[in-house]
Amino acid sequence: MSSLFTNERLLFTPATPNNDAIPLIFAFPNEYTVGITSLGYQVVWSTLAMREDLQVSRLFTDIREPLPRQPEILGFSVSWELDYVNILTLLESLDIPIRANHRHNNHPLVFGGGPVLTANPEPYADFFDVILLGDGENLLGDFIDAYKEVRNADRETKLKALAQVPGIYIPSLYEVEYHSLDGAIKSIKPISSEIPAVIQKQTYRGNILSASTVVTEKAAWENIFMVEVVRSCPEMCRFCLASYLTLPFRTASLEGSLIPAIEKGLAVTNRLGLLGASVTQHPEFNTLLDYISQRKYDDVRLSISSVRTNTVTEQLAQTLAKRDTKSLTIAVESGSERVRKIINKKLEQSDIIKAGINAKAGGLSGLKIYGMVGIPGEESEDLDATVTMMQDMKKAAPGLRLTFGCSTFVPKAHTPFQWYGVNKQAEKRLQFLQKNLKPKGIDFRPESYNWSIIQALLSRGDRRLSKLLELTRDFGDSLGSYKRAFKELKGQIPDLDFYVYQKWSSDQILPWNHLQGPLPQSTLLKHLNEAMNQFETMEKELEVLEC
Ligand code: SF4
């Protein structure tokens, strides 16, 4: 067995599979160090490995456990869009056709889950037999139990039976019609009346959230023990997938979930990661900090995945600084109050500056501030406001190392901004910030604009893109390959502009219309209208001023 596996310290006890156990491969479509650092992968793997009715083997792109000769199920945990390339390569390496409709009874059922597929599985729909939508806590067990009922049936019977389980999506059982080959979607319908017309993403309602089930020095964050403090975020910034896709906001019980998990983890390592979209919004966050501040944990290195700007207190900064964290990351999105109002970011300018002052006073040496350009309704003046905000921060907290990380707005399914395209001015806006922040001693780190374009393509893509993804992989998987593949498929699928830049009408059938997220479309439209009212009001105010 690879030394990578022998370095693992397991925090659960795998079951001994029974004689009739189902041979299952659970894959992460990237290298071991990346996969084993994914809390989602760890938790699903251990949940499967604790069942004696399954014989589970793990597969990564670089290493694998001994694999069964005739796997019945092959699962993928997908947390990064571009890993689809590795999914296709792994399928080929196992002699499994990459398209679901080319598989036969003797091929395993290929399932996928994770944030990428829950948000919008459609570009990858043709590669999977089964997609699990939403939280795995109950869904995973429901899937395996339902599979056992039809284990000896043919593929078609299996798929039809699985389609009855809430949260299980069988893409091949839905037919998509288009207005034209390169036009919008006309309808998405199940192929027969026994198949549910809409699949509801599953939501786990308990207060025991995830924690690492394995600790290893070979993880990308060496020896880290991770605990999920909160799930989702109550703020609902209008573009934010981390909030909208996983609503409602849930918090782990301090006594029943967090403390027992941390005790178990810190018995084997001294590196602790607190995970969640808005960790500091846990109602008992300060008690948790006090708990971690005990003397017995003096040597613990603490990392926090995200901190809401107006919760950066001096106490938090001090605790982090004492625990080997040098800098903190906050997301403000824009220095413009106007844009923050549009996106529902309830943050005052003074909160932002105060975060910098507190970070410095608490002993941190750096602050990373995240922003975004191209947000719907953003004007070029709003960028001036971002530059001014950073200058004000520099003055208010002299000596604090400031970094401004900036991405481009990318529309995400199930958010109110799903109908907007990428702003064509975004690249110029990134350049503007670069030109104006660097000379002022602020480290500017833009995210690749080209990568944002691919992200937008995949986040609003439909199942016609599977052809494009296959071709792109053949052409070498670079940005140029996407362009070349679009050229090759001209007339057969819509162009890049349709998916990435166009503002879609709210009447348009979305590729994920049959996949129900946490909020109905009517609520998303209401939130969109509230945002649009913000810029309309502002435009009117501007007109009055100009008169
Ligand atoms: S505060 Fe952050 S995590 Fe929460 S909704 Fe806004 S952007 Fe998303």
JSON list of N, CA and C in Angstrom, two decimals, residues 146-211:
[
{"chain": "A", "resi": 146, "resn": "ALA", "atom": "N", "xyz": [-31.42, 2.03, -1.12]},
{"chain": "A", "resi": 146, "resn": "ALA", "atom": "CA", "xyz": [-32.28, 1.85, -2.30]},
{"chain": "A", "resi": 146, "resn": "ALA", "atom": "C", "xyz": [-31.58, 0.97, -3.34]},
{"chain": "A", "resi": 147, "resn": "TYR", "atom": "N", "xyz": [-30.26, 1.16, -3.47]},
{"chain": "A", "resi": 147, "resn": "TYR", "atom": "CA", "xyz": [-29.52, 0.34, -4.43]},
{"chain": "A", "resi": 147, "resn": "TYR", "atom": "C", "xyz": [-29.61, -1.14, -4.07]},
{"chain": "A", "resi": 148, "resn": "LYS", "atom": "N", "xyz": [-29.50, -1.42, -2.76]},
{"chain": "A", "resi": 148, "resn": "LYS", "atom": "CA", "xyz": [-29.53, -2.83, -2.33]},
{"chain": "A", "resi": 148, "resn": "LYS", "atom": "C", "xyz": [-30.83, -3.52, -2.73]},
{"chain": "A", "resi": 149, "resn": "GLU", "atom": "N", "xyz": [-31.91, -2.75, -2.74]},
{"chain": "A", "resi": 149, "resn": "GLU", "atom": "CA", "xyz": [-33.22, -3.31, -3.11]},
{"chain": "A", "resi": 149, "resn": "GLU", "atom": "C", "xyz": [-33.25, -3.79, -4.55]},
{"chain": "A", "resi": 150, "resn": "VAL", "atom": "N", "xyz": [-32.45, -3.15, -5.40]},
{"chain": "A", "resi": 150, "resn": "VAL", "atom": "CA", "xyz": [-32.50, -3.47, -6.85]},
{"chain": "A", "resi": 150, "resn": "VAL", "atom": "C", "xyz": [-31.16, -3.98, -7.36]},
{"chain": "A", "resi": 151, "resn": "ARG", "atom": "N", "xyz": [-30.34, -4.40, -6.44]},
{"chain": "A", "resi": 151, "resn": "ARG", "atom": "CA", "xyz": [-28.96, -4.77, -6.78]},
{"chain": "A", "resi": 151, "resn": "ARG", "atom": "C", "xyz": [-28.87, -5.76, -7.94]},
{"chain": "A", "resi": 152, "resn": "ASN", "atom": "N", "xyz": [-29.79, -6.69, -8.00]},
{"chain": "A", "resi": 152, "resn": "ASN", "atom": "CA", "xyz": [-29.68, -7.72, -9.04]},
{"chain": "A", "resi": 152, "resn": "ASN", "atom": "C", "xyz": [-30.50, -7.42, -10.30]},
{"chain": "A", "resi": 153, "resn": "ALA", "atom": "N", "xyz": [-31.11, -6.25, -10.32]},
{"chain": "A", "resi": 153, "resn": "ALA", "atom": "CA", "xyz": [-31.94, -5.90, -11.48]},
{"chain": "A", "resi": 153, "resn": "ALA", "atom": "C", "xyz": [-31.06, -5.36, -12.62]},
{"chain": "A", "resi": 154, "resn": "ASP", "atom": "N", "xyz": [-31.65, -5.16, -13.80]},
{"chain": "A", "resi": 154, "resn": "ASP", "atom": "CA", "xyz": [-30.86, -4.57, -14.88]},
{"chain": "A", "resi": 154, "resn": "ASP", "atom": "C", "xyz": [-30.70, -3.06, -14.64]},
{"chain": "A", "resi": 155, "resn": "ARG", "atom": "N", "xyz": [-29.82, -2.46, -15.42]},
{"chain": "A", "resi": 155, "resn": "ARG", "atom": "CA", "xyz": [-29.45, -1.05, -15.23]},
{"chain": "A", "resi": 155, "resn": "ARG", "atom": "C", "xyz": [-30.68, -0.13, -15.28]},
{"chain": "A", "resi": 156, "resn": "GLU", "atom": "N", "xyz": [-31.54, -0.36, -16.25]},
{"chain": "A", "resi": 156, "resn": "GLU", "atom": "CA", "xyz": [-32.69, 0.53, -16.42]},
{"chain": "A", "resi": 156, "resn": "GLU", "atom": "C", "xyz": [-33.63, 0.46, -15.19]},
{"chain": "A", "resi": 157, "resn": "THR", "atom": "N", "xyz": [-33.84, -0.74, -14.70]},
{"chain": "A", "resi": 157, "resn": "THR", "atom": "CA", "xyz": [-34.71, -0.90, -13.52]},
{"chain": "A", "resi": 157, "resn": "THR", "atom": "C", "xyz": [-34.07, -0.23, -12.32]},
{"chain": "A", "resi": 158, "resn": "LYS", "atom": "N", "xyz": [-32.77, -0.42, -12.18]},
{"chain": "A", "resi": 158, "resn": "LYS", "atom": "CA", "xyz": [-32.05, 0.20, -11.06]},
{"chain": "A", "resi": 158, "resn": "LYS", "atom": "C", "xyz": [-32.25, 1.72, -11.09]},
{"chain": "A", "resi": 159, "resn": "LEU", "atom": "N", "xyz": [-32.00, 2.30, -12.26]},
{"chain": "A", "resi": 159, "resn": "LEU", "atom": "CA", "xyz": [-32.05, 3.77, -12.36]},
{"chain": "A", "resi": 159, "resn": "LEU", "atom": "C", "xyz": [-33.45, 4.29, -12.08]},
{"chain": "A", "resi": 160, "resn": "LYS", "atom": "N", "xyz": [-34.45, 3.59, -12.59]},
{"chain": "A", "resi": 160, "resn": "LYS", "atom": "CA", "xyz": [-35.84, 4.04, -12.39]},
{"chain": "A", "resi": 160, "resn": "LYS", "atom": "C", "xyz": [-36.21, 3.95, -10.91]},
{"chain": "A", "resi": 161, "resn": "ALA", "atom": "N", "xyz": [-35.71, 2.93, -10.23]},
{"chain": "A", "resi": 161, "resn": "ALA", "atom": "CA", "xyz": [-36.01, 2.78, -8.80]},
{"chain": "A", "resi": 161, "resn": "ALA", "atom": "C", "xyz": [-35.30, 3.87, -8.00]},
{"chain": "A", "resi": 162, "resn": "LEU", "atom": "N", "xyz": [-34.04, 4.12, -8.36]},
{"chain": "A", "resi": 162, "resn": "LEU", "atom": "CA", "xyz": [-33.29, 5.14, -7.62]},
{"chain": "A", "resi": 162, "resn": "LEU", "atom": "C", "xyz": [-33.89, 6.54, -7.80]},
{"chain": "A", "resi": 163, "resn": "ALA", "atom": "N", "xyz": [-34.49, 6.76, -8.97]},
{"chain": "A", "resi": 163, "resn": "ALA", "atom": "CA", "xyz": [-35.08, 8.08, -9.25]},
{"chain": "A", "resi": 163, "resn": "ALA", "atom": "C", "xyz": [-36.22, 8.42, -8.29]},
{"chain": "A", "resi": 164, "resn": "GLN", "atom": "N", "xyz": [-36.73, 7.40, -7.59]},
{"chain": "A", "resi": 164, "resn": "GLN", "atom": "CA", "xyz": [-37.84, 7.65, -6.66]},
{"chain": "A", "resi": 164, "resn": "GLN", "atom": "C", "xyz": [-37.35, 8.19, -5.32]},
{"chain": "A", "resi": 165, "resn": "VAL", "atom": "N", "xyz": [-36.04, 8.10, -5.08]},
{"chain": "A", "resi": 165, "resn": "VAL", "atom": "CA", "xyz": [-35.50, 8.53, -3.78]},
{"chain": "A", "resi": 165, "resn": "VAL", "atom": "C", "xyz": [-35.30, 10.05, -3.79]},
{"chain": "A", "resi": 166, "resn": "PRO", "atom": "N", "xyz": [-35.88, 10.77, -2.81]},
{"chain": "A", "resi": 166, "resn": "PRO", "atom": "CA", "xyz": [-35.72, 12.23, -2.80]},
{"chain": "A", "resi": 166, "resn": "PRO", "atom": "C", "xyz": [-34.24, 12.62, -2.81]},
{"chain": "A", "resi": 167, "resn": "GLY", "atom": "N", "xyz": [-33.88, 13.54, -3.70]},
{"chain": "A", "resi": 167, "resn": "GLY", "atom": "CA", "xyz": [-32.50, 14.03, -3.78]},
{"chain": "A", "resi": 167, "resn": "GLY", "atom": "C", "xyz": [-31.65, 13.27, -4.79]},
{"chain": "A", "resi": 168, "resn": "ILE", "atom": "N", "xyz": [-32.17, 12.14, -5.32]},
{"chain": "A", "resi": 168, "resn": "ILE", "atom": "CA", "xyz": [-31.39, 11.41, -6.32]},
{"chain": "A", "resi": 168, "resn": "ILE", "atom": "C", "xyz": [-31.86, 11.80, -7.72]},
{"chain": "A", "resi": 169, "resn": "TYR", "atom": "N", "xyz": [-30.91, 12.27, -8.49]},
{"chain": "A", "resi": 169, "resn": "TYR", "atom": "CA", "xyz": [-31.18, 12.76, -9.84]},
{"chain": "A", "resi": 169, "resn": "TYR", "atom": "C", "xyz": [-30.55, 11.80, -10.86]},
{"chain": "A", "resi": 170, "resn": "ILE", "atom": "N", "xyz": [-31.37, 11.32, -11.75]},
{"chain": "A", "resi": 170, "resn": "ILE", "atom": "CA", "xyz": [-30.87, 10.41, -12.81]},
{"chain": "A", "resi": 170, "resn": "ILE", "atom": "C", "xyz": [-31.00, 11.19, -14.12]},
{"chain": "A", "resi": 171, "resn": "PRO", "atom": "N", "xyz": [-29.93, 11.84, -14.58]},
{"chain": "A", "resi": 171, "resn": "PRO", "atom": "CA", "xyz": [-30.04, 12.73, -15.74]},
{"chain": "A", "resi": 171, "resn": "PRO", "atom": "C", "xyz": [-30.65, 12.07, -16.97]},
{"chain": "A", "resi": 172, "resn": "SER", "atom": "N", "xyz": [-30.35, 10.77, -17.19]},
{"chain": "A", "resi": 172, "resn": "SER", "atom": "CA", "xyz": [-30.82, 10.14, -18.43]},
{"chain": "A", "resi": 172, "resn": "SER", "atom": "C", "xyz": [-32.34, 9.97, -18.45]},
{"chain": "A", "resi": 173, "resn": "LEU", "atom": "N", "xyz": [-32.99, 10.18, -17.30]},
{"chain": "A", "resi": 173, "resn": "LEU", "atom": "CA", "xyz": [-34.45, 10.01, -17.29]},
{"chain": "A", "resi": 173, "resn": "LEU", "atom": "C", "xyz": [-35.17, 11.34, -17.56]},
{"chain": "A", "resi": 174, "resn": "TYR", "atom": "N", "xyz": [-34.42, 12.33, -18.01]},
{"chain": "A", "resi": 174, "resn": "TYR", "atom": "CA", "xyz": [-35.02, 13.65, -18.33]},
{"chain": "A", "resi": 174, "resn": "TYR", "atom": "C", "xyz": [-34.65, 14.01, -19.76]},
{"chain": "A", "resi": 175, "resn": "GLU", "atom": "N", "xyz": [-35.64, 14.55, -20.44]},
{"chain": "A", "resi": 175, "resn": "GLU", "atom": "CA", "xyz": [-35.43, 14.90, -21.84]},
{"chain": "A", "resi": 175, "resn": "GLU", "atom": "C", "xyz": [-35.43, 16.43, -21.94]},
{"chain": "A", "resi": 176, "resn": "VAL", "atom": "N", "xyz": [-34.42, 16.95, -22.61]},
{"chain": "A", "resi": 176, "resn": "VAL", "atom": "CA", "xyz": [-34.36, 18.42, -22.74]},
{"chain": "A", "resi": 176, "resn": "VAL", "atom": "C", "xyz": [-34.62, 18.77, -24.20]},
{"chain": "A", "resi": 177, "resn": "GLU", "atom": "N", "xyz": [-35.57, 19.68, -24.41]},
{"chain": "A", "resi": 177, "resn": "GLU", "atom": "CA", "xyz": [-35.83, 20.15, -25.79]},
{"chain": "A", "resi": 177, "resn": "GLU", "atom": "C", "xyz": [-35.34, 21.59, -25.91]},
{"chain": "A", "resi": 178, "resn": "TYR", "atom": "N", "xyz": [-34.91, 21.96, -27.11]},
{"chain": "A", "resi": 178, "resn": "TYR", "atom": "CA", "xyz": [-34.36, 23.31, -27.32]},
{"chain": "A", "resi": 178, "resn": "TYR", "atom": "C", "xyz": [-35.17, 24.01, -28.40]},
{"chain": "A", "resi": 179, "resn": "HIS", "atom": "N", "xyz": [-35.20, 25.34, -28.33]},
{"chain": "A", "resi": 179, "resn": "HIS", "atom": "CA", "xyz": [-35.89, 26.11, -29.39]},
{"chain": "A", "resi": 179, "resn": "HIS", "atom": "C", "xyz": [-35.19, 25.89, -30.73]},
{"chain": "A", "resi": 180, "resn": "SER", "atom": "N", "xyz": [-33.87, 25.77, -30.68]},
{"chain": "A", "resi": 180, "resn": "SER", "atom": "CA", "xyz": [-33.09, 25.43, -31.88]},
{"chain": "A", "resi": 180, "resn": "SER", "atom": "C", "xyz": [-31.78, 24.84, -31.37]},
{"chain": "A", "resi": 181, "resn": "LEU", "atom": "N", "xyz": [-31.00, 24.29, -32.28]},
{"chain": "A", "resi": 181, "resn": "LEU", "atom": "CA", "xyz": [-29.74, 23.65, -31.84]},
{"chain": "A", "resi": 181, "resn": "LEU", "atom": "C", "xyz": [-28.89, 24.59, -31.00]},
{"chain": "A", "resi": 182, "resn": "ASP", "atom": "N", "xyz": [-28.81, 25.85, -31.44]},
{"chain": "A", "resi": 182, "resn": "ASP", "atom": "CA", "xyz": [-27.98, 26.78, -30.68]},
{"chain": "A", "resi": 182, "resn": "ASP", "atom": "C", "xyz": [-28.83, 27.80, -29.91]},
{"chain": "A", "resi": 183, "resn": "GLY", "atom": "N", "xyz": [-30.06, 27.43, -29.62]},
{"chain": "A", "resi": 183, "resn": "GLY", "atom": "CA", "xyz": [-30.95, 28.35, -28.92]},
{"chain": "A", "resi": 183, "resn": "GLY", "atom": "C", "xyz": [-31.16, 27.95, -27.47]},
{"chain": "A", "resi": 184, "resn": "ALA", "atom": "N", "xyz": [-32.10, 28.66, -26.84]},
{"chain": "A", "resi": 184, "resn": "ALA", "atom": "CA", "xyz": [-32.36, 28.42, -25.41]},
{"chain": "A", "resi": 184, "resn": "ALA", "atom": "C", "xyz": [-33.17, 27.13, -25.23]},
{"chain": "A", "resi": 185, "resn": "ILE", "atom": "N", "xyz": [-33.35, 26.74, -23.98]},
{"chain": "A", "resi": 185, "resn": "ILE", "atom": "CA", "xyz": [-34.08, 25.50, -23.66]},
{"chain": "A", "resi": 185, "resn": "ILE", "atom": "C", "xyz": [-35.59, 25.75, -23.79]},
{"chain": "A", "resi": 186, "resn": "LYS", "atom": "N", "xyz": [-36.28, 24.79, -24.39]},
{"chain": "A", "resi": 186, "resn": "LYS", "atom": "CA", "xyz": [-37.73, 24.92, -24.54]},
{"chain": "A", "resi": 186, "resn": "LYS", "atom": "C", "xyz": [-38.46, 24.19, -23.40]},
{"chain": "A", "resi": 187, "resn": "SER", "atom": "N", "xyz": [-37.97, 23.01, -23.07]},
{"chain": "A", "resi": 187, "resn": "SER", "atom": "CA", "xyz": [-38.61, 22.28, -21.96]},
{"chain": "A", "resi": 187, "resn": "SER", "atom": "C", "xyz": [-37.66, 21.22, -21.40]},
{"chain": "A", "resi": 188, "resn": "ILE", "atom": "N", "xyz": [-37.89, 20.88, -20.13]},
{"chain": "A", "resi": 188, "resn": "ILE", "atom": "CA", "xyz": [-37.16, 19.76, -19.51]},
{"chain": "A", "resi": 188, "resn": "ILE", "atom": "C", "xyz": [-38.23, 18.88, -18.87]},
{"chain": "A", "resi": 189, "resn": "LYS", "atom": "N", "xyz": [-38.33, 17.65, -19.34]},
{"chain": "A", "resi": 189, "resn": "LYS", "atom": "CA", "xyz": [-39.42, 16.79, -18.85]},
{"chain": "A", "resi": 189, "resn": "LYS", "atom": "C", "xyz": [-38.88, 15.40, -18.52]},
{"chain": "A", "resi": 190, "resn": "PRO", "atom": "N", "xyz": [-39.47, 14.76, -17.50]},
{"chain": "A", "resi": 190, "resn": "PRO", "atom": "CA", "xyz": [-39.09, 13.37, -17.26]},
{"chain": "A", "resi": 190, "resn": "PRO", "atom": "C", "xyz": [-39.59, 12.51, -18.41]},
{"chain": "A", "resi": 191, "resn": "ILE", "atom": "N", "xyz": [-38.91, 11.39, -18.68]},
{"chain": "A", "resi": 191, "resn": "ILE", "atom": "CA", "xyz": [-39.28, 10.59, -19.85]},
{"chain": "A", "resi": 191, "resn": "ILE", "atom": "C", "xyz": [-40.57, 9.81, -19.64]},
{"chain": "A", "resi": 192, "resn": "SER", "atom": "N", "xyz": [-40.99, 9.66, -18.37]},
{"chain": "A", "resi": 192, "resn": "SER", "atom": "CA", "xyz": [-42.28, 9.00, -18.15]},
{"chain": "A", "resi": 192, "resn": "SER", "atom": "C", "xyz": [-42.92, 9.55, -16.88]},
{"chain": "A", "resi": 193, "resn": "SER", "atom": "N", "xyz": [-44.22, 9.25, -16.74]},
{"chain": "A", "resi": 193, "resn": "SER", "atom": "CA", "xyz": [-44.95, 9.87, -15.64]},
{"chain": "A", "resi": 193, "resn": "SER", "atom": "C", "xyz": [-44.55, 9.29, -14.27]},
{"chain": "A", "resi": 194, "resn": "GLU", "atom": "N", "xyz": [-43.83, 8.13, -14.25]},
{"chain": "A", "resi": 194, "resn": "GLU", "atom": "CA", "xyz": [-43.43, 7.61, -12.92]},
{"chain": "A", "resi": 194, "resn": "GLU", "atom": "C", "xyz": [-42.20, 8.35, -12.37]},
{"chain": "A", "resi": 195, "resn": "ILE", "atom": "N", "xyz": [-41.54, 9.10, -13.22]},
{"chain": "A", "resi": 195, "resn": "ILE", "atom": "CA", "xyz": [-40.32, 9.79, -12.78]},
{"chain": "A", "resi": 195, "resn": "ILE", "atom": "C", "xyz": [-40.71, 11.18, -12.26]},
{"chain": "A", "resi": 196, "resn": "PRO", "atom": "N", "xyz": [-40.22, 11.56, -11.07]},
{"chain": "A", "resi": 196, "resn": "PRO", "atom": "CA", "xyz": [-40.60, 12.89, -10.55]},
{"chain": "A", "resi": 196, "resn": "PRO", "atom": "C", "xyz": [-40.17, 14.02, -11.49]},
{"chain": "A", "resi": 197, "resn": "ALA", "atom": "N", "xyz": [-41.06, 15.01, -11.65]},
{"chain": "A", "resi": 197, "resn": "ALA", "atom": "CA", "xyz": [-40.74, 16.11, -12.57]},
{"chain": "A", "resi": 197, "resn": "ALA", "atom": "C", "xyz": [-39.68, 17.04, -11.98]},
{"chain": "A", "resi": 198, "resn": "VAL", "atom": "N", "xyz": [-39.64, 17.10, -10.65]},
{"chain": "A", "resi": 198, "resn": "VAL", "atom": "CA", "xyz": [-38.68, 18.01, -9.99]},
{"chain": "A", "resi": 198, "resn": "VAL", "atom": "C", "xyz": [-37.94, 17.23, -8.92]},
{"chain": "A", "resi": 199, "resn": "ILE", "atom": "N", "xyz": [-36.64, 17.45, -8.82]},
{"chain": "A", "resi": 199, "resn": "ILE", "atom": "CA", "xyz": [-35.85, 16.79, -7.77]},
{"chain": "A", "resi": 199, "resn": "ILE", "atom": "C", "xyz": [-35.46, 17.84, -6.74]},
{"chain": "A", "resi": 200, "resn": "GLN", "atom": "N", "xyz": [-35.74, 17.51, -5.50]},
{"chain": "A", "resi": 200, "resn": "GLN", "atom": "CA", "xyz": [-35.49, 18.47, -4.42]},
{"chain": "A", "resi": 200, "resn": "GLN", "atom": "C", "xyz": [-34.12, 18.21, -3.79]},
{"chain": "A", "resi": 201, "resn": "LYS", "atom": "N", "xyz": [-33.30, 19.25, -3.81]},
{"chain": "A", "resi": 201, "resn": "LYS", "atom": "CA", "xyz": [-32.00, 19.14, -3.13]},
{"chain": "A", "resi": 201, "resn": "LYS", "atom": "C", "xyz": [-32.22, 18.84, -1.65]},
{"chain": "A", "resi": 202, "resn": "GLN", "atom": "N", "xyz": [-31.44, 17.92, -1.08]},
{"chain": "A", "resi": 202, "resn": "GLN", "atom": "CA", "xyz": [-31.69, 17.51, 0.31]},
{"chain": "A", "resi": 202, "resn": "GLN", "atom": "C", "xyz": [-30.98, 18.40, 1.33]},
{"chain": "A", "resi": 203, "resn": "THR", "atom": "N", "xyz": [-31.68, 18.66, 2.42]},
{"chain": "A", "resi": 203, "resn": "THR", "atom": "CA", "xyz": [-31.14, 19.51, 3.47]},
{"chain": "A", "resi": 203, "resn": "THR", "atom": "C", "xyz": [-31.11, 18.74, 4.78]},
{"chain": "A", "resi": 204, "resn": "TYR", "atom": "N", "xyz": [-29.96, 18.66, 5.37]},
{"chain": "A", "resi": 204, "resn": "TYR", "atom": "CA", "xyz": [-29.81, 17.99, 6.66]},
{"chain": "A", "resi": 204, "resn": "TYR", "atom": "C", "xyz": [-30.16, 18.99, 7.77]},
{"chain": "A", "resi": 205, "resn": "ARG", "atom": "N", "xyz": [-30.99, 18.57, 8.71]},
{"chain": "A", "resi": 205, "resn": "ARG", "atom": "CA", "xyz": [-31.48, 19.55, 9.70]},
{"chain": "A", "resi": 205, "resn": "ARG", "atom": "C", "xyz": [-30.90, 19.35, 11.09]},
{"chain": "A", "resi": 206, "resn": "GLY", "atom": "N", "xyz": [-29.95, 18.43, 11.24]},
{"chain": "A", "resi": 206, "resn": "GLY", "atom": "CA", "xyz": [-29.41, 18.18, 12.58]},
{"chain": "A", "resi": 206, "resn": "GLY", "atom": "C", "xyz": [-28.40, 19.24, 12.99]},
{"chain": "A", "resi": 207, "resn": "ASN", "atom": "N", "xyz": [-27.96, 19.18, 14.27]},
{"chain": "A", "resi": 207, "resn": "ASN", "atom": "CA", "xyz": [-26.97, 20.17, 14.71]},
{"chain": "A", "resi": 207, "resn": "ASN", "atom": "C", "xyz": [-25.61, 19.53, 15.02]},
{"chain": "A", "resi": 208, "resn": "ILE", "atom": "N", "xyz": [-25.42, 18.32, 14.50]},
{"chain": "A", "resi": 208, "resn": "ILE", "atom": "CA", "xyz": [-24.08, 17.74, 14.56]},
{"chain": "A", "resi": 208, "resn": "ILE", "atom": "C", "xyz": [-23.51, 17.84, 13.15]},
{"chain": "A", "resi": 209, "resn": "LEU", "atom": "N", "xyz": [-22.54, 18.71, 12.99]},
{"chain": "A", "resi": 209, "resn": "LEU", "atom": "CA", "xyz": [-21.99, 18.93, 11.64]},
{"chain": "A", "resi": 209, "resn": "LEU", "atom": "C", "xyz": [-20.71, 18.11, 11.47]},
{"chain": "A", "resi": 210, "resn": "SER", "atom": "N", "xyz": [-20.08, 18.27, 10.32]},
{"chain": "A", "resi": 210, "resn": "SER", "atom": "CA", "xyz": [-18.96, 17.39, 9.96]},
{"chain": "A", "resi": 210, "resn": "SER", "atom": "C", "xyz": [-17.68, 17.70, 10.73]},
{"chain": "A", "resi": 211, "resn": "ALA", "atom": "N", "xyz": [-16.85, 16.69, 10.86]},
{"chain": "A", "resi": 211, "resn": "ALA", "atom": "CA", "xyz": [-15.50, 16.87, 11.41]},
{"chain": "A", "resi": 211, "resn": "ALA", "atom": "C", "xyz": [-14.60, 15.86, 10.72]}
]
